[in-house]
Short mmCIF file of C-alpha atoms in Angstrom, two decimals:
data_model
loop_
_atom_site.label_atom_id
_atom_site.label_comp_id
_atom_site.label_asym_id
_atom_site.label_seq_id
_atom_site.Cartn_x
_atom_site.Cartn_y
_atom_site.Cartn_z
CA MET A 1 24.00 -1.53 -8.71
CA LEU A 2 25.15 1.98 -10.22
CA GLU A 3 27.97 3.83 -8.70
CA GLN A 4 28.81 7.13 -9.84
CA GLY A 5 32.08 7.43 -10.37
CA GLU A 6 34.82 10.45 -9.86
CA GLU A 7 34.62 11.94 -12.95
CA GLY A 8 30.66 11.95 -12.50
CA ILE A 9 29.50 9.34 -15.07
CA LEU A 10 27.94 6.36 -13.58
CA ARG A 11 29.43 2.79 -13.60
CA VAL A 12 27.99 -0.65 -13.04
CA ASN A 13 29.73 -2.41 -10.12
CA THR A 14 30.59 -5.81 -11.68
CA ALA A 15 32.06 -7.49 -8.50
CA GLN A 16 28.42 -6.59 -6.17
CA VAL A 17 26.17 -7.76 -8.83
CA GLY A 18 24.59 -11.57 -8.57
CA GLU A 19 24.48 -13.82 -11.08
CA ALA A 20 20.52 -14.21 -10.44
CA ALA A 21 19.89 -10.58 -10.00
CA LEU A 22 21.63 -9.22 -13.04
CA TRP A 23 19.55 -11.95 -14.80
CA GLU A 24 16.03 -10.34 -13.07
CA ASP A 25 17.71 -6.88 -14.32
CA PHE A 26 17.88 -7.60 -17.74
CA MET A 27 14.81 -9.51 -17.86
CA GLN A 28 13.15 -6.42 -16.75
CA GLY A 29 15.08 -4.22 -19.85
CA ASP A 30 17.64 -3.07 -17.77
CA ALA A 31 19.68 -1.79 -20.85
CA GLY A 32 23.05 -1.46 -18.04
CA ALA A 33 22.43 -5.52 -16.93
CA TYR A 34 22.01 -6.49 -20.46
CA ALA A 35 25.53 -4.27 -21.35
CA LEU A 36 27.24 -6.10 -17.64
CA LEU A 37 25.73 -9.63 -19.26
CA TYR A 38 27.54 -9.20 -22.52
CA ARG A 39 30.94 -8.15 -21.36
CA ARG A 40 31.03 -10.38 -18.02
CA TYR A 41 30.20 -13.38 -20.10
CA PHE A 42 31.85 -12.52 -24.06
CA PHE A 43 35.48 -13.65 -23.36
CA ASP A 44 33.80 -17.19 -22.16
CA LEU A 45 31.80 -17.88 -24.30
CA TYR A 46 34.18 -16.46 -27.37
CA GLN A 47 36.21 -19.88 -25.37
CA TYR A 48 33.75 -22.18 -25.68
CA GLY A 49 32.55 -21.21 -29.02
CA LYS A 50 36.52 -22.11 -29.52
CA LYS A 51 36.37 -25.36 -28.78
CA ILE A 52 32.97 -26.07 -30.99
CA SER A 53 34.57 -24.18 -34.63
CA ASP A 54 37.75 -23.02 -35.45
CA ASP A 55 36.11 -20.22 -37.69
CA GLN A 56 37.21 -17.01 -35.42
CA ASP A 57 34.67 -15.25 -36.87
CA LEU A 58 31.36 -17.14 -37.05
CA ILE A 59 32.39 -17.50 -33.11
CA LYS A 60 31.68 -13.79 -32.84
CA ASP A 61 29.07 -13.81 -35.04
CA CYS A 62 27.17 -16.00 -33.37
CA ILE A 63 27.72 -14.14 -29.86
CA GLN A 64 26.64 -10.79 -30.59
CA ASP A 65 23.22 -12.60 -32.56
CA LEU A 66 23.07 -14.63 -29.36
CA PHE A 67 22.92 -11.70 -27.46
CA VAL A 68 20.47 -9.41 -30.12
CA LYS A 69 18.07 -12.30 -29.67
CA LEU A 70 18.46 -12.23 -25.93
CA TRP A 71 17.76 -9.19 -26.31
CA HIS A 72 14.06 -9.20 -28.45
CA ASN A 73 12.58 -12.17 -26.42
CA ARG A 74 14.57 -11.06 -23.03
CA GLY A 75 9.96 -10.61 -22.28
CA ASN A 76 9.86 -13.98 -22.89
CA LEU A 77 12.67 -15.40 -20.89
CA ASN A 78 12.66 -18.05 -17.54
CA GLN A 79 14.74 -17.31 -14.78
CA THR A 80 17.62 -19.85 -14.79
CA THR A 81 20.03 -21.00 -12.19
CA SER A 82 22.92 -20.47 -14.11
CA VAL A 83 23.00 -17.75 -16.50
CA LYS A 84 26.74 -19.00 -17.76
CA TYR A 85 24.98 -22.64 -18.48
CA TYR A 86 22.58 -20.97 -20.29
CA LEU A 87 24.39 -18.45 -22.34
CA PHE A 88 26.86 -21.67 -23.05
CA THR A 89 23.95 -23.75 -23.93
CA SER A 90 22.56 -21.41 -26.53
CA LEU A 91 25.53 -20.38 -28.25
CA LYS A 92 26.81 -24.08 -28.44
CA HIS A 93 23.09 -24.28 -30.40
CA LYS A 94 23.70 -21.32 -32.12
CA ILE A 95 27.15 -22.49 -33.64
CA LEU A 96 25.46 -25.83 -34.54
CA ASP A 97 23.08 -24.28 -36.40
CA VAL A 98 24.73 -22.00 -38.40
CA LEU A 99 27.21 -24.95 -39.44
CA LYS A 100 24.74 -27.55 -40.05
CA SER A 101 22.90 -25.14 -42.58
CA ALA A 102 25.81 -23.79 -44.18
CA ALA A 103 27.45 -27.59 -44.70
CA VAL A 104 23.77 -28.64 -46.10
CA ARG A 105 23.53 -25.97 -48.05
CA TYR A 106 26.71 -26.54 -49.42
CA ARG A 107 26.65 -29.99 -50.68
CA ALA A 108 23.50 -29.75 -52.00
CA ALA A 109 25.50 -26.94 -54.66
CA GLU A 110 26.16 -29.31 -57.66
CA ASP A 111 29.93 -27.74 -57.88
CA PRO A 112 30.21 -25.12 -55.59
CA LEU A 113 33.42 -23.62 -56.47
CA GLU A 114 32.67 -23.52 -60.45
CA LEU A 115 34.33 -20.74 -61.32
CA ASP A 116 33.98 -18.51 -64.60
CA MET A 117 36.95 -17.90 -66.01
CA ALA A 118 37.33 -16.61 -69.69
CA ASP A 119 39.47 -19.40 -71.37
CA GLU A 120 42.36 -17.77 -72.27
CA ASN A 121 46.23 -17.63 -71.55
CA THR A 122 47.06 -14.45 -69.66
CA GLY A 123 51.18 -14.92 -71.12
CA GLU A 124 52.29 -16.98 -68.12
CA GLU A 125 49.82 -19.23 -67.04
CA SER A 126 46.70 -20.87 -68.34
CA TYR A 127 43.56 -21.14 -67.67
CA ASP A 128 43.80 -24.67 -65.99
CA ASP A 129 46.90 -23.16 -63.93
CA GLN A 130 45.17 -20.23 -62.80
CA ARG A 131 41.99 -22.38 -62.02
CA ALA A 132 44.29 -24.42 -59.78
CA ASP A 133 45.42 -21.56 -58.11
CA VAL A 134 42.10 -19.87 -57.55
CA LEU A 135 40.86 -23.63 -55.69
CA ARG A 136 43.74 -23.60 -53.80
CA ALA A 137 42.89 -20.60 -52.49
CA LEU A 138 39.55 -21.48 -51.70
CA ASN A 139 40.25 -24.06 -50.19
CA THR A 140 42.55 -21.99 -47.74
CA LEU A 141 39.32 -20.42 -46.32
CA SER A 142 36.98 -21.58 -43.50
CA ARG A 143 34.34 -23.58 -44.61
CA HIS A 144 32.19 -20.21 -43.20
CA GLN A 145 33.45 -18.07 -46.27
CA GLN A 146 32.77 -20.60 -48.65
CA THR A 147 29.29 -20.62 -48.41
CA LEU A 148 29.09 -16.87 -47.88
CA LEU A 149 31.53 -16.10 -51.28
CA HIS A 150 29.43 -19.27 -53.17
CA LEU A 151 25.90 -18.33 -52.34
CA LYS A 152 27.66 -14.15 -53.33
CA PHE A 153 28.86 -14.84 -56.68
CA ASN A 154 27.64 -18.43 -57.65
CA LYS A 155 23.83 -18.15 -56.50
CA GLU A 156 24.02 -14.22 -57.06
CA ARG A 157 22.49 -13.52 -53.48
CA THR A 158 22.51 -10.55 -51.58
CA ASN A 159 23.77 -9.67 -48.51
CA GLN A 160 20.39 -9.56 -47.39
CA GLU A 161 19.18 -12.97 -48.07
CA ILE A 162 22.52 -14.13 -47.60
CA ALA A 163 22.48 -13.24 -43.64
CA ALA A 164 18.78 -14.14 -43.63
CA GLU A 165 19.52 -17.77 -44.73
CA LEU A 166 22.93 -18.09 -43.18
CA GLY A 167 20.99 -16.68 -39.11
CA ILE A 168 23.60 -13.82 -38.85
CA THR A 169 23.01 -10.11 -39.26
CA ILE A 170 23.93 -8.18 -42.78
CA GLN A 171 27.03 -7.09 -41.18
CA SER A 172 28.58 -10.10 -40.36
CA VAL A 173 28.10 -11.14 -44.15
CA TYR A 174 29.68 -8.00 -45.49
CA ASN A 175 32.63 -8.47 -43.16
CA ALA A 176 33.00 -11.43 -44.06
CA VAL A 177 33.14 -11.66 -47.59
CA PHE A 178 35.55 -8.60 -47.35
CA LYS A 179 38.02 -10.96 -45.29
CA ALA A 180 37.37 -13.82 -47.30
CA LEU A 181 37.74 -11.76 -50.57
CA ARG A 182 41.15 -9.91 -49.38
CA SER A 183 42.65 -12.94 -48.21
CA LEU A 184 42.14 -14.61 -51.91
CA ARG A 185 43.48 -11.53 -52.64
CA LYS A 186 46.70 -11.89 -50.71
CA GLN A 187 46.88 -15.17 -52.30
CA LEU A 188 47.04 -14.95 -55.96
CA HIS A 189 49.03 -11.62 -55.72
#
């Protein structure tokens, strides 16, 4: 499975590693097999995820979360006849769970886009014009981003609470909130 390159660096020979052997090595705790599984299937999983959701960040987060969960539960996994099918099915369930839980929470909120803006004129724009501009900008965000912003600012949840509630990593929360706010700033300026 490993071979030494000219530079003395050990490399995984992906051409010689069969799917069943790779899965078995991974289940035994082989970090190299784990990394190879990730590299071998990431692009295919990403392409498959795009058929389920248009939110590219959500797909990447779900793939990352899937592999983290696989690593932590590797001792409880069984052999599979198709690693690719197993990963695709797991990713599909992960994405649908995140979308479903986010949609339920989103619909449950009375007014998820409620804004607490001061009722003042800014010279040229009135409060209603500002509110309309902000709502238009918010509506251009993905559902995932809207949900994150709602939880962060309307519900005043911490990043850790959001990550636990949505089943994603804290880093994913940081990244998604940052991207959403950057997008809003660009649209409003």
